Coordinates of N, CA and C and ligand atoms in Angstrom, one line a residue:
M1212 N -33.9 -26.1 -53.5 CA -32.4 -25.7 -54.1 C -31.6 -24.5 -53.5
K1213 N -30.3 -25.2 -53.4 CA -29.5 -23.6 -52.7 C -29.2 -22.5 -54.4
L1214 N -29.1 -21.5 -53.3 CA -29.4 -20.2 -54.9 C -27.8 -19.4 -54.2
P1215 N -27.4 -19.2 -55.2 CA -25.8 -17.9 -55.1 C -26.4 -17.1 -54.3
I1216 N -25.6 -16.1 -53.1 CA -25.7 -15.3 -52.4 C -25.0 -14.2 -53.3
I1217 N -25.6 -13.2 -53.2 CA -25.3 -12.0 -53.8 C -24.1 -11.0 -52.9
A1218 N -23.0 -10.8 -53.5 CA -22.1 -10.1 -52.5 C -22.4 -8.7 -52.5
Y1219 N -21.6 -8.3 -51.6 CA -21.1 -6.6 -51.6 C -20.9 -6.0 -52.3
G1220 N -21.7 -4.9 -52.7 CA -21.2 -4.2 -53.8 C -22.5 -4.3 -55.0
D1221 N -23.0 -5.4 -54.9 CA -23.8 -5.6 -56.0 C -25.4 -4.3 -55.9
P1222 N -25.4 -3.6 -56.9 CA -26.9 -2.4 -56.6 C -28.0 -3.2 -55.9
I1223 N -28.2 -4.2 -56.4 CA -29.5 -4.9 -55.5 C -29.8 -4.9 -54.1
L1224 N -28.5 -4.7 -53.7 CA -28.6 -4.7 -52.3 C -28.7 -3.3 -51.5
R1225 N -29.0 -2.2 -52.5 CA -28.8 -1.0 -52.1 C -30.5 -0.6 -52.6
K1226 N -31.1 -1.4 -53.4 CA -32.2 -0.7 -53.2 C -33.3 -1.3 -52.3
K1227 N -34.5 -0.4 -52.0 CA -35.6 -0.5 -51.3 C -36.4 -1.3 -52.0
A1228 N -36.7 -3.1 -51.2 CA -37.6 -3.8 -51.8 C -39.1 -3.6 -52.1
T1229 N -39.4 -3.9 -52.8 CA -40.8 -3.5 -53.0 C -41.9 -4.8 -52.8
A1230 N -43.2 -4.4 -52.2 CA -43.9 -5.5 -51.2 C -44.4 -6.5 -52.3
I1231 N -44.9 -7.5 -51.7 CA -45.4 -8.6 -53.0 C -47.0 -9.0 -52.7
E1232 N -47.4 -8.7 -53.7 CA -48.7 -9.2 -53.5 C -49.0 -10.5 -53.8
P1233 N -50.0 -11.7 -53.4 CA -50.3 -12.9 -52.8 C -50.3 -13.1 -54.5
D1234 N -51.2 -12.9 -55.2 CA -51.0 -13.7 -56.5 C -50.1 -13.4 -57.4
E1235 N -49.3 -12.4 -56.7 CA -48.2 -11.9 -58.0 C -46.9 -13.0 -57.7
Y1236 N -47.3 -13.9 -56.8 CA -45.8 -14.5 -56.9 C -46.8 -16.2 -55.5
P1237 N -47.4 -16.9 -55.9 CA -47.8 -18.0 -56.1 C -47.4 -19.3 -55.6
N1238 N -45.9 -19.3 -56.0 CA -45.2 -20.1 -55.0 C -44.2 -19.7 -54.7
I1239 N -44.6 -19.2 -53.2 CA -43.4 -17.8 -52.4 C -43.4 -19.1 -51.4
K1240 N -44.1 -20.2 -51.4 CA -43.8 -21.4 -50.0 C -42.3 -22.3 -50.5
Q1241 N -42.2 -22.1 -52.1 CA -40.9 -22.9 -52.4 C -39.6 -21.8 -52.7
L1242 N -39.8 -20.5 -52.9 CA -39.1 -20.1 -52.5 C -38.5 -19.9 -51.2
V1243 N -39.4 -19.6 -50.3 CA -39.0 -19.7 -48.8 C -38.5 -20.9 -48.1
E1244 N -38.5 -21.9 -49.0 CA -38.0 -23.4 -48.7 C -36.3 -23.2 -49.1
D1245 N -36.5 -23.1 -50.6 CA -35.3 -22.4 -51.2 C -34.1 -21.5 -50.3
M1246 N -34.9 -20.4 -49.8 CA -34.0 -19.4 -49.4 C -33.7 -20.5 -47.5
F1247 N -34.3 -20.6 -46.9 CA -33.8 -21.8 -45.8 C -32.5 -22.4 -46.2
E1248 N -32.6 -23.3 -47.1 CA -31.9 -24.1 -47.5 C -30.4 -23.4 -47.9
T1249 N -30.6 -22.4 -48.8 CA -29.4 -21.2 -49.0 C -29.1 -20.5 -47.6
M1250 N -29.7 -20.4 -46.9 CA -29.2 -19.9 -45.4 C -28.4 -20.9 -44.5
Y1251 N -28.8 -21.9 -44.8 CA -28.5 -23.2 -44.0 C -27.3 -23.7 -44.4
G1252 N -27.2 -23.7 -46.2 CA -26.0 -23.8 -46.2 C -24.8 -23.1 -46.4
A1253 N -24.8 -21.8 -45.6 CA -24.1 -20.8 -45.3 C -23.8 -20.8 -43.9
R1254 N -24.6 -21.3 -43.1 CA -24.5 -21.5 -41.7 C -25.0 -19.7 -41.3
G1255 N -25.8 -19.5 -42.3 CA -26.1 -18.4 -41.4 C -27.6 -18.2 -40.3
V1256 N -28.2 -17.4 -39.7 CA -29.2 -17.3 -39.3 C -30.5 -16.4 -39.5
G1257 N -30.0 -15.8 -41.2 CA -31.0 -14.5 -41.5 C -30.7 -14.6 -42.9
L1258 N -31.7 -14.7 -44.2 CA -31.3 -14.4 -45.3 C -32.5 -13.7 -45.9
A1259 N -32.3 -12.4 -46.6 CA -33.2 -11.5 -47.2 C -33.1 -11.7 -48.8
A1260 N -34.4 -11.6 -49.6 CA -34.9 -12.0 -50.7 C -33.9 -11.2 -51.8
P1261 N -33.3 -9.4 -51.2 CA -32.0 -9.1 -52.3 C -31.0 -9.6 -52.2
Q1262 N -30.8 -10.5 -51.5 CA -29.3 -11.3 -50.7 C -29.1 -12.4 -52.0
I1263 N -30.3 -13.0 -52.7 CA -30.4 -14.0 -53.6 C -31.1 -13.5 -55.2
G1264 N -30.6 -12.1 -54.8 CA -31.2 -11.6 -56.5 C -32.4 -10.6 -56.4
L1265 N -33.3 -10.9 -55.7 CA -34.7 -10.4 -55.9 C -35.3 -9.7 -55.0
S1266 N -35.6 -8.7 -55.7 CA -35.9 -7.1 -54.6 C -37.4 -7.1 -54.3
M1267 N -37.6 -7.6 -53.4 CA -38.7 -8.1 -52.4 C -38.5 -8.1 -51.5
R1268 N -40.2 -7.6 -50.5 CA -40.0 -7.5 -49.3 C -40.3 -9.1 -48.4
L1269 N -39.2 -9.8 -48.4 CA -39.4 -11.0 -47.7 C -37.7 -11.4 -47.6
F1270 N -38.0 -12.0 -46.2 CA -36.8 -12.6 -45.5 C -37.3 -13.9 -44.5
V1271 N -35.9 -14.4 -44.0 CA -36.3 -15.5 -43.4 C -35.2 -15.5 -42.2
I1272 N -35.6 -16.3 -41.2 CA -34.5 -16.2 -40.1 C -34.8 -17.8 -39.2
D1273 N -34.0 -18.2 -38.9 CA -33.5 -19.5 -38.1 C -33.0 -19.1 -36.7
A1274 N -33.2 -18.5 -35.8 CA -32.4 -18.0 -34.5 C -32.3 -19.2 -33.6
T1275 N -32.5 -20.6 -34.3 CA -31.9 -21.6 -33.1 C -30.9 -21.9 -32.5
P1276 N -29.6 -21.5 -33.5 CA -28.3 -21.2 -33.1 C -27.7 -20.7 -31.4
F1277 N -29.0 -19.1 -31.5 CA -28.8 -18.8 -30.0 C -29.7 -19.5 -29.0
D1278 N -29.9 -20.5 -28.7 CA -31.2 -20.8 -28.1 C -30.4 -21.2 -26.6
D1279 N -29.3 -21.5 -26.9 CA -28.5 -21.9 -25.6 C -28.4 -20.2 -24.6
E1280 N -28.1 -19.2 -25.0 CA -28.4 -17.8 -24.2 C -29.7 -17.5 -24.1
E1281 N -30.5 -17.9 -25.2 CA -32.1 -17.1 -24.7 C -32.9 -18.8 -25.3
P1282 N -33.4 -19.7 -24.4 CA -33.9 -20.6 -24.3 C -35.2 -20.4 -25.3
E1283 N -35.9 -19.1 -25.3 CA -37.4 -19.3 -26.1 C -37.3 -19.3 -27.6
L1284 N -35.8 -18.9 -28.1 CA -35.5 -19.3 -29.2 C -35.2 -20.6 -30.0
K1285 N -35.6 -21.5 -29.4 CA -35.2 -22.9 -29.7 C -36.9 -23.0 -30.7
D1286 N -36.2 -23.5 -31.8 CA -37.0 -23.9 -33.2 C -38.1 -22.3 -33.5
F1287 N -36.9 -21.2 -33.0 CA -37.4 -19.6 -33.9 C -37.1 -19.7 -35.1
K1288 N -38.0 -20.4 -36.1 CA -37.8 -20.2 -37.8 C -38.7 -19.8 -38.5
K1289 N -38.6 -18.3 -39.1 CA -40.3 -17.9 -39.6 C -39.7 -17.1 -40.6
A1290 N -40.3 -16.8 -41.4 CA -40.4 -16.1 -43.1 C -41.3 -14.7 -42.3
F1291 N -40.8 -13.6 -43.1 CA -41.1 -12.2 -42.7 C -41.7 -12.0 -44.5
I1292 N -43.0 -11.7 -44.7 CA -43.7 -10.9 -45.9 C -43.4 -9.8 -45.7
N1293 N -43.5 -8.9 -46.4 CA -44.2 -7.3 -46.7 C -44.0 -6.6 -44.8
A1294 N -43.2 -7.1 -44.2 CA -42.7 -6.7 -43.0 C -42.4 -5.0 -42.8
N1295 N -42.9 -4.4 -41.8 CA -42.9 -3.3 -41.2 C -42.8 -3.0 -39.9
I1296 N -41.5 -2.5 -39.5 CA -41.2 -2.6 -38.3 C -41.9 -1.3 -38.0
L1297 N -43.3 -1.3 -36.7 CA -43.7 -0.2 -36.3 C -42.9 0.7 -35.0
E1298 N -42.5 0.1 -34.4 CA -41.5 0.8 -33.3 C -40.6 0.0 -32.9
E1299 N -39.3 0.8 -32.4 CA -38.5 0.0 -31.6 C -37.8 0.7 -30.4
D1300 N -37.7 0.2 -29.5 CA -37.6 0.6 -27.9 C -36.4 0.5 -27.4
G1301 N -36.1 1.1 -26.5 CA -34.9 0.5 -25.6 C -33.5 1.5 -25.8
T1302 N -32.8 1.0 -25.0 CA -31.2 1.3 -24.8 C -30.4 0.7 -25.8
E1303 N -29.9 1.3 -26.8 CA -29.2 0.7 -28.0 C -27.9 -0.3 -27.1
W1304 N -28.1 -1.9 -27.6 CA -26.9 -2.3 -27.1 C -25.7 -3.1 -28.3
A1305 N -24.8 -3.2 -28.0 CA -24.0 -3.6 -29.6 C -23.6 -5.3 -29.4
F1306 N -23.6 -5.5 -30.7 CA -23.7 -7.5 -30.8 C -22.9 -7.2 -32.4
N1307 N -22.0 -8.4 -32.1 CA -20.7 -8.1 -33.5 C -21.9 -9.4 -34.6
E1308 N -21.7 -8.4 -35.5 CA -22.8 -8.7 -36.3 C -21.8 -9.4 -38.1
G1309 N -22.4 -10.1 -38.4 CA -22.1 -10.4 -40.0 C -23.0 -10.5 -40.8
C1310 N -23.0 -11.3 -41.9 CA -23.7 -10.8 -43.2 C -22.8 -12.0 -44.2
L1311 N -24.1 -12.8 -44.5 CA -23.8 -13.5 -45.6 C -23.3 -13.1 -47.0
S1312 N -23.5 -11.5 -46.8 CA -23.5 -11.1 -48.4 C -22.0 -10.5 -48.5
I1313 N -21.2 -10.4 -47.0 CA -19.8 -9.6 -46.5 C -19.1 -10.5 -45.5
P1314 N -18.8 -11.9 -46.6 CA -18.0 -12.6 -45.8 C -16.6 -12.0 -45.3
D1315 N -16.4 -12.7 -43.8 CA -15.2 -12.5 -43.1 C -15.3 -11.5 -42.6
V1316 N -16.3 -10.7 -42.6 CA -16.3 -9.1 -41.7 C -17.3 -9.3 -40.6
R1317 N -17.1 -8.8 -39.7 CA -18.0 -9.4 -38.5 C -17.6 -7.5 -37.4
E1318 N -18.5 -7.1 -37.0 CA -18.2 -5.7 -36.4 C -19.3 -5.4 -35.4
D1319 N -19.1 -4.9 -34.3 CA -20.1 -4.4 -33.8 C -21.1 -3.2 -33.8
V1320 N -22.6 -4.0 -33.4 CA -23.6 -2.7 -34.2 C -24.2 -2.7 -33.3
L1321 N -24.9 -1.6 -33.0 CA -25.6 -0.9 -32.3 C -27.1 -0.7 -32.5
R1322 N -28.0 -1.7 -31.9 CA -29.3 -1.6 -32.1 C -30.2 -1.4 -31.2
K1323 N -31.6 -1.0 -31.1 CA -32.4 -1.1 -29.8 C -32.9 -2.4 -29.6
P1324 N -33.3 -3.1 -28.3 CA -33.6 -4.2 -27.9 C -34.6 -4.8 -28.4
V1325 N -35.9 -3.9 -28.6 CA -36.9 -4.4 -28.5 C -37.6 -3.6 -29.9
I1326 N -38.4 -4.7 -30.4 CA -39.4 -4.2 -31.6 C -40.5 -4.4 -31.8
K1327 N -41.5 -3.5 -32.2 CA -42.7 -4.2 -32.7 C -42.9 -4.6 -34.4
I1328 N -43.5 -5.4 -34.9 CA -43.0 -5.8 -36.1 C -44.4 -6.3 -36.7
S1329 N -45.0 -5.7 -37.8 CA -46.2 -6.2 -38.5 C -45.9 -6.9 -40.0
Y1330 N -46.5 -8.1 -40.4 CA -45.7 -9.1 -41.3 C -46.6 -9.9 -41.3
Y1331 N -46.6 -10.8 -43.0 CA -46.9 -11.6 -43.1 C -46.2 -12.9 -43.3
D1332 N -47.1 -14.1 -42.7 CA -46.1 -15.3 -43.0 C -46.4 -16.4 -44.2
E1333 N -45.8 -17.2 -44.3 CA -45.4 -17.6 -45.8 C -47.0 -18.2 -46.3
N1334 N -47.7 -18.4 -45.4 CA -49.4 -18.6 -45.7 C -50.4 -17.4 -45.7
W1335 N -49.7 -16.3 -45.8 CA -50.5 -14.7 -45.8 C -51.3 -14.5 -44.5
K1336 N -50.9 -15.1 -43.5 CA -51.6 -14.9 -42.4 C -50.9 -14.0 -41.7
H1337 N -51.6 -12.6 -41.1 CA -51.1 -11.4 -40.5 C -50.3 -11.8 -39.4
H1338 N -49.8 -11.1 -38.9 CA -49.0 -11.2 -37.8 C -48.3 -9.7 -37.4
E1339 N -48.8 -9.2 -35.5 CA -47.8 -8.3 -35.2 C -47.9 -8.5 -33.9
E1340 N -46.1 -8.2 -34.1 CA -45.6 -9.2 -32.9 C -44.7 -8.3 -32.2
T1341 N -44.5 -8.5 -30.7 CA -43.5 -7.5 -30.3 C -42.0 -8.6 -29.9
Y1342 N -41.0 -8.2 -30.4 CA -39.6 -9.0 -30.0 C -38.7 -8.1 -29.4
K1343 N -37.6 -9.3 -28.8 CA -36.3 -8.4 -28.1 C -35.3 -9.4 -28.2
G1344 N -33.7 -8.6 -27.8 CA -33.0 -9.4 -27.7 C -32.5 -10.0 -29.3
M1345 N -31.9 -11.4 -29.1 CA -31.5 -11.8 -30.5 C -32.6 -11.7 -31.5
A1346 N -33.6 -12.2 -31.1 CA -34.7 -12.2 -32.5 C -35.2 -11.0 -32.9
A1347 N -34.9 -9.8 -31.9 CA -35.1 -8.5 -32.5 C -33.9 -7.8 -33.4
R1348 N -33.0 -8.2 -32.7 CA -31.6 -8.1 -33.7 C -31.5 -8.3 -35.1
I1349 N -31.7 -9.8 -35.3 CA -32.0 -10.5 -36.7 C -32.8 -9.5 -37.3
I1350 N -34.3 -9.9 -36.6 CA -34.8 -9.5 -37.8 C -34.4 -7.8 -38.2
Q1351 N -34.2 -6.9 -36.8 CA -33.3 -5.9 -37.9 C -32.8 -5.8 -38.8
H1352 N -31.2 -6.6 -38.8 CA -30.8 -6.8 -39.5 C -31.1 -7.3 -40.9
E1353 N -32.3 -8.0 -41.0 CA -32.6 -8.7 -42.4 C -33.7 -7.5 -42.4
Y1354 N -34.6 -7.2 -41.9 CA -34.9 -5.9 -41.9 C -34.3 -4.6 -43.2
D1355 N -33.1 -4.4 -42.3 CA -32.5 -3.6 -43.2 C -32.4 -3.7 -44.6
H1356 N -31.8 -4.8 -45.0 CA -31.6 -5.5 -46.3 C -32.4 -4.9 -47.1
I1357 N -34.4 -5.4 -46.6 CA -35.2 -5.1 -47.4 C -35.5 -3.2 -47.5
E1358 N -34.2 -2.6 -46.6 CA -34.5 -1.3 -46.8 C -33.6 -0.8 -47.8
G1359 N -32.5 -1.8 -48.1 CA -31.5 -1.4 -48.8 C -30.3 -1.3 -48.1
K1360 N -30.5 -1.3 -47.2 CA -29.1 -1.1 -46.1 C -28.3 -2.0 -45.4
L1361 N -27.1 -1.7 -45.3 CA -26.3 -2.9 -45.1 C -25.6 -2.4 -43.1
F1362 N -25.1 -3.6 -42.8 CA -25.2 -3.0 -41.2 C -23.7 -2.7 -41.6
T1363 N -23.1 -2.5 -42.5 CA -21.9 -1.5 -42.2 C -21.7 0.0 -42.6
D1364 N -23.2 0.2 -42.7 CA -23.8 1.5 -43.0 C -23.6 1.8 -41.4
K1365 N -23.9 1.2 -40.4 CA -23.9 1.6 -39.2 C -22.5 1.9 -38.3
L1366 N -21.1 1.9 -39.1 CA -20.1 1.6 -38.4 C -19.5 3.1 -38.3
S1367 N -18.4 3.4 -37.5 CA -18.2 4.6 -37.7 C -17.3 4.9 -38.8
P1368 N -17.1 6.5 -38.7 CA -16.3 6.3 -40.0 C -14.7 5.5 -40.0
L1369 N -14.3 5.7 -38.8 CA -12.9 4.8 -38.5 C -12.9 3.6 -38.8
R1370 N -13.9 2.8 -38.3 CA -14.4 1.3 -38.8 C -14.3 1.3 -40.4
K1371 N -15.4 2.2 -41.0 CA -15.5 2.0 -41.9 C -14.6 1.8 -43.0
R1372 N -13.7 3.1 -42.3 CA -12.1 2.9 -43.6 C -11.5 1.6 -43.3
L1373 N -11.2 1.6 -41.8 CA -10.3 -0.1 -42.0 C -11.1 -1.0 -42.6
I1374 N -12.4 -1.4 -43.2 CA -12.7 -2.5 -43.6 C -12.9 -1.8 -45.0
E1375 N -12.5 -1.1 -45.2 CA -13.3 -0.3 -47.0 C -12.2 -1.4 -47.8
K1376 N -11.0 -1.9 -47.5 CA -10.1 -2.3 -48.8 C -11.0 -4.2 -48.7
K1377 N -11.2 -4.3 -47.5 CA -12.0 -5.9 -47.4 C -13.2 -5.7 -48.6
L1378 N -14.2 -4.6 -48.3 CA -14.9 -4.9 -49.1 C -15.2 -4.5 -50.4
N1379 N -14.2 -4.0 -50.8 CA -13.6 -3.5 -52.1 C -13.4 -5.2 -53.0
D1380 N -12.3 -6.2 -52.0 CA -11.7 -7.3 -52.3 C -13.4 -7.5 -52.5
I1381 N -14.1 -8.1 -51.3 CA -15.1 -9.1 -51.6 C -16.3 -8.9 -52.9
S1382 N -16.6 -7.3 -53.2 CA -17.5 -7.1 -54.2 C -16.3 -7.9 -55.5
K1383 N -15.2 -7.7 -55.6 CA -14.3 -8.2 -56.9 C -14.0 -9.9 -56.6
G1384 N -14.5 -10.6 -55.6 CA -14.7 -11.6 -55.4 C -13.4 -12.5 -55.0
V1385 N -12.7 -11.6 -54.4 CA -11.3 -11.8 -53.9 C -11.4 -12.0 -52.1
V1386 N -12.0 -13.4 -52.2 CA -12.2 -13.1 -50.6 C -12.3 -15.2 -50.3
D1387 N -12.0 -15.9 -49.6 CA -12.1 -17.5 -49.2 C -13.7 -17.2 -48.5
V1388 N -14.6 -18.5 -49.5 CA -15.9 -17.9 -49.2 C -16.2 -19.7 -49.3
D1389 N -16.9 -20.6 -48.4 CA -17.4 -21.6 -48.7 C -18.9 -22.4 -49.4
Y1390 N -19.4 -20.8 -49.5 CA -21.0 -21.5 -50.2 C -20.5 -20.5 -51.7
K1391 N -21.8 -20.5 -53.0 CA -22.0 -20.3 -53.8 C -22.2 -18.4 -53.9
M1392 N -21.5 -17.9 -54.3 CA -21.9 -16.1 -54.2 C -21.6 -16.2 -55.7
K1393 N -22.3 -14.7 -56.1 CA -22.0 -13.6 -57.3 C -21.5 -12.8 -56.9
F1394 N -20.1 -12.0 -57.6 CA -19.8 -11.1 -57.1 C -19.7 -10.1 -58.3
P1395 N -20.3 -8.9 -57.4 CA -20.5 -7.8 -59.0 C -19.4 -7.2 -59.8
A1396 N -18.2 -7.3 -59.0 CA -17.2 -6.5 -60.1 C -15.9 -7.6 -60.6
A1397 N -16.7 -9.2 -60.1 CA -15.3 -10.1 -60.5 C -15.2 -9.7 -61.9
K1398 N -13.8 -10.5 -62.2 CA -13.6 -10.3 -63.4 C -13.9 -11.5 -64.2
K1399 N -14.5 -11.6 -65.1 CA -14.9 -12.9 -66.1 C -13.9 -13.7 -66.3
K1400 N -14.0 -14.6 -66.6 CA -13.0 -15.6 -66.7 C -13.1 -16.0 -68.0
R1401 N -11.8 -15.8 -68.7 CA -11.8 -16.3 -70.4 C -11.8 -17.7 -70.7
Ligands
NI2142 NI1 -27.5 -9.5 -43.9

């Protein structure tokens, strides 16, 4: 089932999400499936639970669209539960990022190229893995979501000022988008 994506400006995107206990969420696999369906429907490569209105430490990633540049990303489709980034390493590199909660805004963001992360998959199997390149980049972006951060936070004061109106418009629903969204400041239709 496709779910509406929460737009920029909603306070849930600013909350640090809480860890999930296995028995607290027995239907986690269905939720993971719905999140993938929602993400594919919006042509994204990652989606975090706060973006569908759930403040929990869960995000999904499918980095396959980048497999022409990085062949090891073929079929890189994963769910990350209770993730913790343990280390970030290397010299920061820039990449033009976007976010399904912030349609039509793309900006260069600096991030470190290598991360070590601990997480559980949707079968509650624990993993501790190291990722680099685009995989690390997408994980860092989604991880920021469960920490209540957005990629626009990382921009220079000048870039922030230049996109301020656009961000305001997005929170009001004044944006062209072809997937279902929930806008926090949209005027109610009578
Ligand atoms: Ni995002």
